[in-house]
Coordinates of C-alpha atoms in Angstrom, one line a residue:
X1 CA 143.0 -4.9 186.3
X2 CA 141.5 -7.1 183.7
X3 CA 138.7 -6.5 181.6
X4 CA 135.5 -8.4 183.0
X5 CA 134.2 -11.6 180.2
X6 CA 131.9 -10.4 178.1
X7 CA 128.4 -12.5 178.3
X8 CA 126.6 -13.0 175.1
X9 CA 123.2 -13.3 175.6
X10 CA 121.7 -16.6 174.3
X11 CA 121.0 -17.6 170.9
X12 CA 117.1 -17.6 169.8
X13 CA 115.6 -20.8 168.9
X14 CA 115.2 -20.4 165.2
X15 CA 111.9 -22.8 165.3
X16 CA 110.4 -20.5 168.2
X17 CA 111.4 -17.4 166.1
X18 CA 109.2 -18.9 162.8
X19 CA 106.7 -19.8 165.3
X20 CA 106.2 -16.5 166.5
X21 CA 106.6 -14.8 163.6
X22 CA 103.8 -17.0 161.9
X23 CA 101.2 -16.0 165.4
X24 CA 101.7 -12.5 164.2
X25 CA 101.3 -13.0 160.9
X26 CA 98.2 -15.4 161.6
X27 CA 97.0 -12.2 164.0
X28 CA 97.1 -9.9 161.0
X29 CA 94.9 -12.1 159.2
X30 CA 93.0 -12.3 161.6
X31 CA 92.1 -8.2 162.4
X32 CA 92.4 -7.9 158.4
X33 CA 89.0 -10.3 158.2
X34 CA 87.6 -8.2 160.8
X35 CA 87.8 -4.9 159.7
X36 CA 87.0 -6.0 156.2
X37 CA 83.7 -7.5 157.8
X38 CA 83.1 -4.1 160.2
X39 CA 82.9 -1.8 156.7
X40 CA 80.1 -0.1 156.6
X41 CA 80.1 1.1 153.0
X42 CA 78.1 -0.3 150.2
X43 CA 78.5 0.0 146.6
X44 CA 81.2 -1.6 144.1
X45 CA 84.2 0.0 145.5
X46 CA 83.5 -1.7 148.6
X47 CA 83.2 -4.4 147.7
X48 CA 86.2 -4.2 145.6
X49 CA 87.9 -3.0 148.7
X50 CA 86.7 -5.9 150.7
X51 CA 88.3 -8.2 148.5
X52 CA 91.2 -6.8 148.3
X53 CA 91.5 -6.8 151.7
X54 CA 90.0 -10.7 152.1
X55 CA 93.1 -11.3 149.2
X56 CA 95.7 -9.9 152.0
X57 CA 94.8 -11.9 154.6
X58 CA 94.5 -14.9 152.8
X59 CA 98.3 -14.3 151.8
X60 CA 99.2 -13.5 155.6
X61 CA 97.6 -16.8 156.5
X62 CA 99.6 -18.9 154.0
X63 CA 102.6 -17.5 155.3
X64 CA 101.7 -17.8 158.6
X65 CA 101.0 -21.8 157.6
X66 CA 104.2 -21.8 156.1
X67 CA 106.2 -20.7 158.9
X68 CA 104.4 -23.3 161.2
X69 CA 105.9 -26.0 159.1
X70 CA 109.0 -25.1 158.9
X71 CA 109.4 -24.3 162.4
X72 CA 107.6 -28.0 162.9
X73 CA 110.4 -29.5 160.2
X74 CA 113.1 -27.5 162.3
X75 CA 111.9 -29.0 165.5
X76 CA 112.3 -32.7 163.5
X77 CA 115.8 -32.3 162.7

């Protein structure tokens, strides 16, 4: 008796991969802003806090914009 074939399952789409992972990274950015918005504290540490937290998601975004393009320049080639 012979061994059955092994199947391999199918490679991802790399452009579909960066695409996702940019959704998820725009998603994060997106609950960051939130939550930074829902504090409820006042004072300087706050606010400090707040930016901090604005700073984060404004890094998440630009990754997430970066991934979009080079899934788009993937999808070109």
């Amino acid at each position: 008796m012979s061994a059955a074939p092994r199947l391999e399952p199918p490679r991802p789409d790399p452009a579909e991969g960066l695409r996702a992972h940019g959704a998820t990274l725009q998603a994060h950015a997106d609950r960051l802003r939130e939550a930074a918005d829902e504090l409820e504290r006042q004072g300087p540490q706050a606010a400090a806090f707040r930016a901090e937290v604005a700073a984060l998601a404004d890094r998440c975004a630009t990754a997430a914009d970066g991934l979009s393009l080079a899934a788009a320049r993937l999808r070109e080639q």
